Each structure stands twice: as structure tokens, then as C-alpha cells.
GROMACS .gro file of C-alpha atoms in nm:
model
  281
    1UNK     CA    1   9.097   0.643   6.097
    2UNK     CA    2   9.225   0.309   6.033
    3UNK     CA    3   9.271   0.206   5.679
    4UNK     CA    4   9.260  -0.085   5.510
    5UNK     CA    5   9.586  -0.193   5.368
    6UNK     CA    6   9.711  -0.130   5.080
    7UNK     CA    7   9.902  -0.459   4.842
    8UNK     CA    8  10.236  -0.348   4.703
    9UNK     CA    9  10.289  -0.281   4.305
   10UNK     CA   10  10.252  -0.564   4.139
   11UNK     CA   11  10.089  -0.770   4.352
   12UNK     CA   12   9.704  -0.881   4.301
   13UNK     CA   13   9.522  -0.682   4.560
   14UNK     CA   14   9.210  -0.807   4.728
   15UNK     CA   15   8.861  -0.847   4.491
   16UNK     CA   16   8.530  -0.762   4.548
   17UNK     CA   17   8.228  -0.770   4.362
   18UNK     CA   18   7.973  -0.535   4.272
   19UNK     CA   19   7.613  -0.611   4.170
   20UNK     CA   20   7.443  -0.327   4.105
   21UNK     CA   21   7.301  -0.062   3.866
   22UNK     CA   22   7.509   0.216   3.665
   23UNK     CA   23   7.470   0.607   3.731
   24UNK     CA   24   7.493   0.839   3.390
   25UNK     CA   25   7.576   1.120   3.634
   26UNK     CA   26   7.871   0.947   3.807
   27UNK     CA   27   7.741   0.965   4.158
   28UNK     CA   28   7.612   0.666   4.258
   29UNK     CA   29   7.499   0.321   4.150
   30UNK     CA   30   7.812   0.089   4.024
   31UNK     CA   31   8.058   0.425   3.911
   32UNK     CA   32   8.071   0.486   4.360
   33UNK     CA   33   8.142   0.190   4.425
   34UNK     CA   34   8.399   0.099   4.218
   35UNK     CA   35   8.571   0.447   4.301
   36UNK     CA   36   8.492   0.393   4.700
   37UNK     CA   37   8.671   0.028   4.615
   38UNK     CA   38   8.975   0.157   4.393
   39UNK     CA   39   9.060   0.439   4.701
   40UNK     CA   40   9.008   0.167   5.008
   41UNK     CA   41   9.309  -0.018   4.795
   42UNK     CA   42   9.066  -0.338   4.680
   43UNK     CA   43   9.028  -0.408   4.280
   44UNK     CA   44   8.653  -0.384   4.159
   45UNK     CA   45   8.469  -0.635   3.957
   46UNK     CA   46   8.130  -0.527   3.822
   47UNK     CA   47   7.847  -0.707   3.723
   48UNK     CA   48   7.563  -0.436   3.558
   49UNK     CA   49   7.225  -0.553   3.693
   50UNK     CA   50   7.038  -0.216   3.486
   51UNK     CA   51   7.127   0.114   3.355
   52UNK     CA   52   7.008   0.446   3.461
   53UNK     CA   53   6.942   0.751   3.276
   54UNK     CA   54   7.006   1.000   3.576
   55UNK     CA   55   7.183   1.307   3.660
   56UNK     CA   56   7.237   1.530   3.955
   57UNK     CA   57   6.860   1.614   3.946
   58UNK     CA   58   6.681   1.277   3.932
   59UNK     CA   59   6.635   0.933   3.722
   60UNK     CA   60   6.433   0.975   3.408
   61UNK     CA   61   6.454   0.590   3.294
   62UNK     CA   62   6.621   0.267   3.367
   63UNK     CA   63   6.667  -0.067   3.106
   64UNK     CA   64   6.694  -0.355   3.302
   65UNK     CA   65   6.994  -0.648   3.156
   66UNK     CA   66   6.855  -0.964   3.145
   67UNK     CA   67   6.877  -1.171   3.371
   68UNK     CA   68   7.073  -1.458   3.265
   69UNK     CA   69   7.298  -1.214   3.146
   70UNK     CA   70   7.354  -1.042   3.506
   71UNK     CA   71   7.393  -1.395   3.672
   72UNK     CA   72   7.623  -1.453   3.361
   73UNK     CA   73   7.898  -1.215   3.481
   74UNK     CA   74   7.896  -1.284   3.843
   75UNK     CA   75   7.976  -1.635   3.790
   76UNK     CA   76   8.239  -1.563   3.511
   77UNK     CA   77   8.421  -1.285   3.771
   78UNK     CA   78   8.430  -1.519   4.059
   79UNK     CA   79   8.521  -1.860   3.838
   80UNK     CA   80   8.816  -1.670   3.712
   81UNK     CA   81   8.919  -1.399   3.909
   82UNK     CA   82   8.762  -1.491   4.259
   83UNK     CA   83   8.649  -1.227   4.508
   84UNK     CA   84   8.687  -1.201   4.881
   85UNK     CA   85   8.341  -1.014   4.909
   86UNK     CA   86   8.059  -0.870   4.760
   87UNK     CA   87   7.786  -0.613   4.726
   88UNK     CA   88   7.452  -0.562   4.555
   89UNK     CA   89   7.291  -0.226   4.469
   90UNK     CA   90   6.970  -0.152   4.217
   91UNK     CA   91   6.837  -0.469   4.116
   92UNK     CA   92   6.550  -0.337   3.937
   93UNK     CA   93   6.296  -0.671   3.921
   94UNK     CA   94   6.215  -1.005   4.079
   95UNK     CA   95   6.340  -1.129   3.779
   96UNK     CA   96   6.730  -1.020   3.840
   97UNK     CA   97   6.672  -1.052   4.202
   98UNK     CA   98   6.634  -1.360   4.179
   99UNK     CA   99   6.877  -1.511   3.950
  100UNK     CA  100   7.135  -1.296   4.169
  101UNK     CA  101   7.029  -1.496   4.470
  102UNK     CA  102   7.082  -1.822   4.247
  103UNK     CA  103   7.389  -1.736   4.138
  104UNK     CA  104   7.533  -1.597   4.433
  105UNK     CA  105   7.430  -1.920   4.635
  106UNK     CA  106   7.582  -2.150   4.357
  107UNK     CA  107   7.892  -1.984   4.358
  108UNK     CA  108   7.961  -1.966   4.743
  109UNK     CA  109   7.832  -1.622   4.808
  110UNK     CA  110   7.650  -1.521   5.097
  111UNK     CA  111   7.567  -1.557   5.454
  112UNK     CA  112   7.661  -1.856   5.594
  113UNK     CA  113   7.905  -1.900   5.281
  114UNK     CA  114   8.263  -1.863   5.195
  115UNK     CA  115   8.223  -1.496   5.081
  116UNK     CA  116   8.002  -1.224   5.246
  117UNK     CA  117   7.748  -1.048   5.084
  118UNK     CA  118   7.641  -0.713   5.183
  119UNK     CA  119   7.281  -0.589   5.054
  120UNK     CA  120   7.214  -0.211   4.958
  121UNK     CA  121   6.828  -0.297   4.931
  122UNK     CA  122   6.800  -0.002   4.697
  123UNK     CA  123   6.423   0.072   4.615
  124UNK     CA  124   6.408   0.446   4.500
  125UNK     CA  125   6.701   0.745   4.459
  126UNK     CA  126   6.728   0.997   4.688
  127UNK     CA  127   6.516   1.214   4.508
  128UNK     CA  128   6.210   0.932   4.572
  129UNK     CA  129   6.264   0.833   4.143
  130UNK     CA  130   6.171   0.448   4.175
  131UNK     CA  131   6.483   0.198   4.081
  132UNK     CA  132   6.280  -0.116   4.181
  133UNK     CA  133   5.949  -0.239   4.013
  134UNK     CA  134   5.697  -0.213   4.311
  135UNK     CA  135   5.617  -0.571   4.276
  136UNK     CA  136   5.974  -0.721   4.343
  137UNK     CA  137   5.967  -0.596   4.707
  138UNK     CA  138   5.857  -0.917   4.829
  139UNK     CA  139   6.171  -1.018   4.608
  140UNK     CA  140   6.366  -0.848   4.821
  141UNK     CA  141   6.199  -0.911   5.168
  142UNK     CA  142   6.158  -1.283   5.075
  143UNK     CA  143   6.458  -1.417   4.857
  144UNK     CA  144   6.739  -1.074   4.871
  145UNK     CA  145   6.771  -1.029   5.241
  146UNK     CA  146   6.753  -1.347   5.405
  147UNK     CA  147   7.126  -1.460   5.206
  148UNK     CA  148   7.253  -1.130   5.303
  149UNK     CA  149   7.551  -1.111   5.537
  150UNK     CA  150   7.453  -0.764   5.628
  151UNK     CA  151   7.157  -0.612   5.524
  152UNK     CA  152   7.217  -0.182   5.464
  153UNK     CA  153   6.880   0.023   5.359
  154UNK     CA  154   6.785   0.383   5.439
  155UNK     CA  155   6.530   0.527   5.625
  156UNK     CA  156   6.292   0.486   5.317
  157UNK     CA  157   6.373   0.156   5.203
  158UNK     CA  158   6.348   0.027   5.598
  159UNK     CA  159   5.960   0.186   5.573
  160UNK     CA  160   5.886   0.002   5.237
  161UNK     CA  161   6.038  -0.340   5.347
  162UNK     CA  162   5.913  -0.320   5.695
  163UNK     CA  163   5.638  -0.076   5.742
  164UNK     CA  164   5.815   0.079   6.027
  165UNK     CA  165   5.886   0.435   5.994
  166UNK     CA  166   6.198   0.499   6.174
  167UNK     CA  167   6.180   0.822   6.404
  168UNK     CA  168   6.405   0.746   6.714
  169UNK     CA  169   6.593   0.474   6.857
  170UNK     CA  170   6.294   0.258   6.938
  171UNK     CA  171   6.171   0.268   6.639
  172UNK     CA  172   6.534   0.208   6.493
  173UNK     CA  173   6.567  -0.093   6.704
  174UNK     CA  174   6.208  -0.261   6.627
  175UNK     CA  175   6.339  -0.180   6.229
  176UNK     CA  176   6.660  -0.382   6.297
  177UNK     CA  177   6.532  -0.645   6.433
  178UNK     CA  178   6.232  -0.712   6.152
  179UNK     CA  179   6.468  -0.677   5.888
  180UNK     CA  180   6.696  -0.962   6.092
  181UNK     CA  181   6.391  -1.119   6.151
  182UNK     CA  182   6.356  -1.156   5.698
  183UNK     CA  183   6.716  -1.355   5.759
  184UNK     CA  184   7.009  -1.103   5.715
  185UNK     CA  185   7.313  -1.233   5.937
  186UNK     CA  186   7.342  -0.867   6.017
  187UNK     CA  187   7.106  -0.549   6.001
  188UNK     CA  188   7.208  -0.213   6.010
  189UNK     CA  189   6.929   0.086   6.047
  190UNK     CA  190   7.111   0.405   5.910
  191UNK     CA  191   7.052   0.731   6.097
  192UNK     CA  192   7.122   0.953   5.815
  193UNK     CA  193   6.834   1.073   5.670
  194UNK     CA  194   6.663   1.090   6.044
  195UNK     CA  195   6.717   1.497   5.999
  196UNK     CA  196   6.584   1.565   6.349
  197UNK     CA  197   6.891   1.435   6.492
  198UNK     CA  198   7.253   1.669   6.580
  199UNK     CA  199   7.475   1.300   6.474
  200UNK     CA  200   7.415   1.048   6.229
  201UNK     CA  201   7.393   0.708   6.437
  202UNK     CA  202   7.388   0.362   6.249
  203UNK     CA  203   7.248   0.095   6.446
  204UNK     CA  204   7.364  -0.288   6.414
  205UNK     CA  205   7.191  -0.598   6.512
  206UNK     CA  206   7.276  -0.953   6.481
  207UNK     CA  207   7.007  -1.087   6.665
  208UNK     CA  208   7.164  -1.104   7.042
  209UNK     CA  209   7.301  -0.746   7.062
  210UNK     CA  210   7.283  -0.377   6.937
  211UNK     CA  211   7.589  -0.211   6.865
  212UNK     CA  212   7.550   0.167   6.761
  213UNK     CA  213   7.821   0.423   6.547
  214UNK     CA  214   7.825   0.781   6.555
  215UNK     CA  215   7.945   1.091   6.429
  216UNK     CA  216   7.831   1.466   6.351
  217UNK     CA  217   7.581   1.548   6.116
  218UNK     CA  218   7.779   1.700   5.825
  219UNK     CA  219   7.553   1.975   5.720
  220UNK     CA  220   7.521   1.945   5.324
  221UNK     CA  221   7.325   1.843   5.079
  222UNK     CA  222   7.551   1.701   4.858
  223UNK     CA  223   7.518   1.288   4.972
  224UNK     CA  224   7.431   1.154   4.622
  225UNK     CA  225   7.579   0.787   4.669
  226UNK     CA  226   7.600   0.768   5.043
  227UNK     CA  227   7.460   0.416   5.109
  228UNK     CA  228   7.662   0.291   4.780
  229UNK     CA  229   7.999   0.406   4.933
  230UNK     CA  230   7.925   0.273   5.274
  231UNK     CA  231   7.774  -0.058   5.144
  232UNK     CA  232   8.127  -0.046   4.930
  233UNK     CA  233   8.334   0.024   5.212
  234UNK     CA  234   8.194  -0.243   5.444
  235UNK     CA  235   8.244  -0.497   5.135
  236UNK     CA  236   8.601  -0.403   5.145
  237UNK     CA  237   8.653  -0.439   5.474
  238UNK     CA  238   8.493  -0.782   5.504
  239UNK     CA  239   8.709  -0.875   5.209
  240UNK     CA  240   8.968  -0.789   5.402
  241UNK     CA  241   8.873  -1.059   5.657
  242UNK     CA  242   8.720  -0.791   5.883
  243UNK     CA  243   8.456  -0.883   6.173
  244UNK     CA  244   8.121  -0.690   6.028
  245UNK     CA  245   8.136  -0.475   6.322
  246UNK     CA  246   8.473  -0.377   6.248
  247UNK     CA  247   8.400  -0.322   5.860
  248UNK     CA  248   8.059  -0.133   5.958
  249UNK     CA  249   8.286   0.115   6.206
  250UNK     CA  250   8.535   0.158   5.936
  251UNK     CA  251   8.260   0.204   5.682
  252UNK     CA  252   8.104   0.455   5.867
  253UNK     CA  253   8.415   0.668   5.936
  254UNK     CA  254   8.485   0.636   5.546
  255UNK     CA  255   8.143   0.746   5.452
  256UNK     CA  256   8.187   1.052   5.686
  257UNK     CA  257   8.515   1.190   5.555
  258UNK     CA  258   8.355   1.151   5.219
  259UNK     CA  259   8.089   1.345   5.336
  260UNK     CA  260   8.296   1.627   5.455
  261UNK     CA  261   8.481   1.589   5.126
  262UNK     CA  262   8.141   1.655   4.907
  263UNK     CA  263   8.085   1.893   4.566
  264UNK     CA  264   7.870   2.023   4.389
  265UNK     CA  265   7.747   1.912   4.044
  266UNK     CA  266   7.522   2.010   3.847
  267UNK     CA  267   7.180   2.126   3.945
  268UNK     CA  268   7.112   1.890   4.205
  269UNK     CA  269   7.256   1.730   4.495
  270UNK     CA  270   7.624   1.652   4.398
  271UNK     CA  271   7.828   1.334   4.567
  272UNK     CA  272   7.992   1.250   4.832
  273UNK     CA  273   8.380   1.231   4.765
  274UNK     CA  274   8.613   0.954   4.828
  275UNK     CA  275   8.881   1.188   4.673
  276UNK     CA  276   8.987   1.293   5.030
  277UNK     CA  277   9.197   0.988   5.024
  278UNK     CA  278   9.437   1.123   4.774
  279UNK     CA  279   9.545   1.361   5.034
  280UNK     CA  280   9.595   1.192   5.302
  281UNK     CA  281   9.845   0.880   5.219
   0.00000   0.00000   0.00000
């Protein structure tokens, strides 16, 4: 696959942002992405939206940070440091949700703004433990998604944003198009938890066209922190100054080798590995 370039010693590679939630168990939430961001060659800058008491097995607790606090350190990253994209995971409550938006828009990032924003719309884990308050969906449908340059739930989140539960590619297509319909420059309608299915195809819609990405089901069940590393990877690649179809193709490959590169941990489902990188230079 093609990679995305690396910036020589010494020099001050490309930034990107992460909103998001922490993982106790190292799998997912704001620990993938910055390790999906460190091995694509970009520097990470965090900003900790909540943090999760969670292991391989499931989420027994979250504490949300306030608010202002969460708005506090995206502003403070890109005033000094600047980014050249950004991502949001967990997001917990209206309340965060929507200073994020505020704060993103003030400081020139979003659609339609100097620096992309992708949006992990992440509602539950993968073992269905909640990570959003039920009431902030309308949060998300209403004030999240419509500054999003590209929009990335699962299977799940698509059914509790849209109602549409995702079975085949009509259904996929009628689920990209309402969630481009809530104002995402971009939607994309993952195919990887549609289990009935020999490849995993993510489906992309920016209003005019579909554009669809493949590859073979990797049969395992260790994909803890899946849609963080793709969401990562795309932000990369858009920081980059890659088209989103090119950063959602390069996304996907990453997220596949990762895949194939997966471990066990613990009890439970273990992570997908970006470690694969390491070994091939």
C-alpha cells in the first residue's frame, strides 16, 4: 500500500488532533489513535473528552471532563501548535458535544473550514457497553454530524442515528445518504460488522456519487479499536492534504493490515495492531 510520508529527524511532522475518550485497556478510544497516528508518521495531539474504566471484556464506568475543560484543550493545541486535521471519538453528553462543535467552529475546524474533521459517532463499545448518554443522540444527529467532513459510524451507531438497519447494499446506500442528509460533507457506511458478507466493503457518499472499498473478511475476533484506527488513519491522510476518497482508500487498507496484524489480550476481544508497520519500513 501507499504510505503516507514520513518528515525527516528533526523536522516538525504533520499534526492532528484527537477528540475523544481514553481506553484503560489500551485498545481503543484516544491510546489507538494516537498509536495509529505515531505509525502513519503524523504527531498526535489529544484532547480527553471522558475516561473509561474498560478492559478487554467490556466498559464498567466512564467520568465525563467538563466541558469547558475539553473545549479548553482543543483551542490551546491548535492556538499553539496548529493541526492539519482532526478526529472525534466518545463524546459522552450533549454537554461536551456541544462545546466541541463550538470550539471546533471557532477555531477553523470542520467542513467547509480550513481543517477537516472526521466524526467516529461513537455511541456504545463493541461489546454494546453504552459510551454516550441516550439523550445526546440528537446531539449528535443535530449539532456533531452536520460540521463533520466525513462522518464514520458502524453498523450499530448507523441504526441508532438513522433507524436504518443496514443488511445489504441497499440498505447501505439509503444509510449513507440519511446520514449525508444530517450534513456530513462525506458519509461512509462500514461493512464490517455486516457478518453475512465474504469482504468487508465501506461505502462513501458525498451526495452526487457512491464510491465503494473492499477487501477480505479477516476472520478474527480480535477488532477492539477498528473504527478508532480507521477514523485515525483517514485524519492523517487528510492532514496530509489527501482528497477524502484517497484518505478513506488508504484508511481502509491500513485498518486491514492491522487487522491481519491482531492479538490477543486478555479475556476478551484483543486489538487490532498497527505494529505491522515496524516491519515493513
Amino acid at each position: 500500500m501507499k504510505l503516507l510520508p514520513l518528515t525527516p529527524d528533526g523536522q516538525t511532522p504533520v499534526r492532528v488532533l484527537t477528540i475523544a475518550g481514553t481506553d484503560s485497556g489500551g485498545g481503543a478510544g484516544i491510546q489507538a489513535d494516537s498509536r495509529t497516528m505515531a505509525l502513519c508518521g503524523v504527531h498526535a495531539c489529544v484532547a480527553v473528552a471522558a475516561v473509561t474504566v474498560q478492559n478487554s471484556v467490556g466498559v464498567s464506568g466512564f467520568h465525563e471532563i467538563p466541558p469547558e475543560t475539553v473545549a479548553a484543550q482543543v483551542r490551546c493545541v491548535v492556538d499553539d501548535i496548529g493541526v492539519g486535521a482532526a478526529k472525534t471519538g466518545m463524546l459522552a453528553s450533549t454537554a461536551i458535544i456541544e462545546a466541541v462543535a463550538a470550539v471546533c467552529t471557532e477555531v477553523g475546524i470542520g467542513r467547509d473550514l480550513p481543517v477537516p474533521l472526521v466524526v467516529d459517532p461513537v455511541c456504545a463499545s463493541m461489546h454494546g457497553d453504552p459510551l454516550l448518554h441516550a439523550e445526546a443522540l440528537d446531539a449528535v444527529r443535530n449539532t456533531l454530524i452536520p460540521i463533520a467532513t466525513v462522518v464514520t459510524p458502524n453498523l450499530d451507531e448507523i441504526r441508532l442515528i438513522t433507524g436504518i438497519e443496514v443488511v445489504d447494499d441497499a440498505t447501505a446506500r439509503r444509510a449513507a445518504e440519511a446520514l449525508h442528509a444530517l450534513g456530513a460533507q462525506w458519509s461512509i457506511v462500514k461493512g464490517g460488522h455486516l457478518r453475512t458478507s465474504a469482504s468487508s466493503t465501506d461505502l462513501l457518499f458525498d451526495g452526487d456519487r457512491f464510491l465503494e472499498f473492499s477487501s477480505p473478511r479477516i476472520d478474527t475476533g480480535n477488532d477492539h479499536g477498528g473504527g478508532d484506527t480507521l477514523a485515525a488513519a483517514i485524519a492523517s491522510a487528510l492532514a496530509h492534504g489527501w482528497s477524502v476518497p484517497d484518505a478513506v482508500a488508504f484508511g481502509k487498507e491500513w485498518v486491514t493490515k492491522c487487522l491481519e496484524a491482531s492479538y490477543d489480550l486478555g479475556a476478551g476481544h484483543g486489538p487490532v495492531s498497527p505494529l505491522w508497520r515496524l516491519r515493513h519500513p
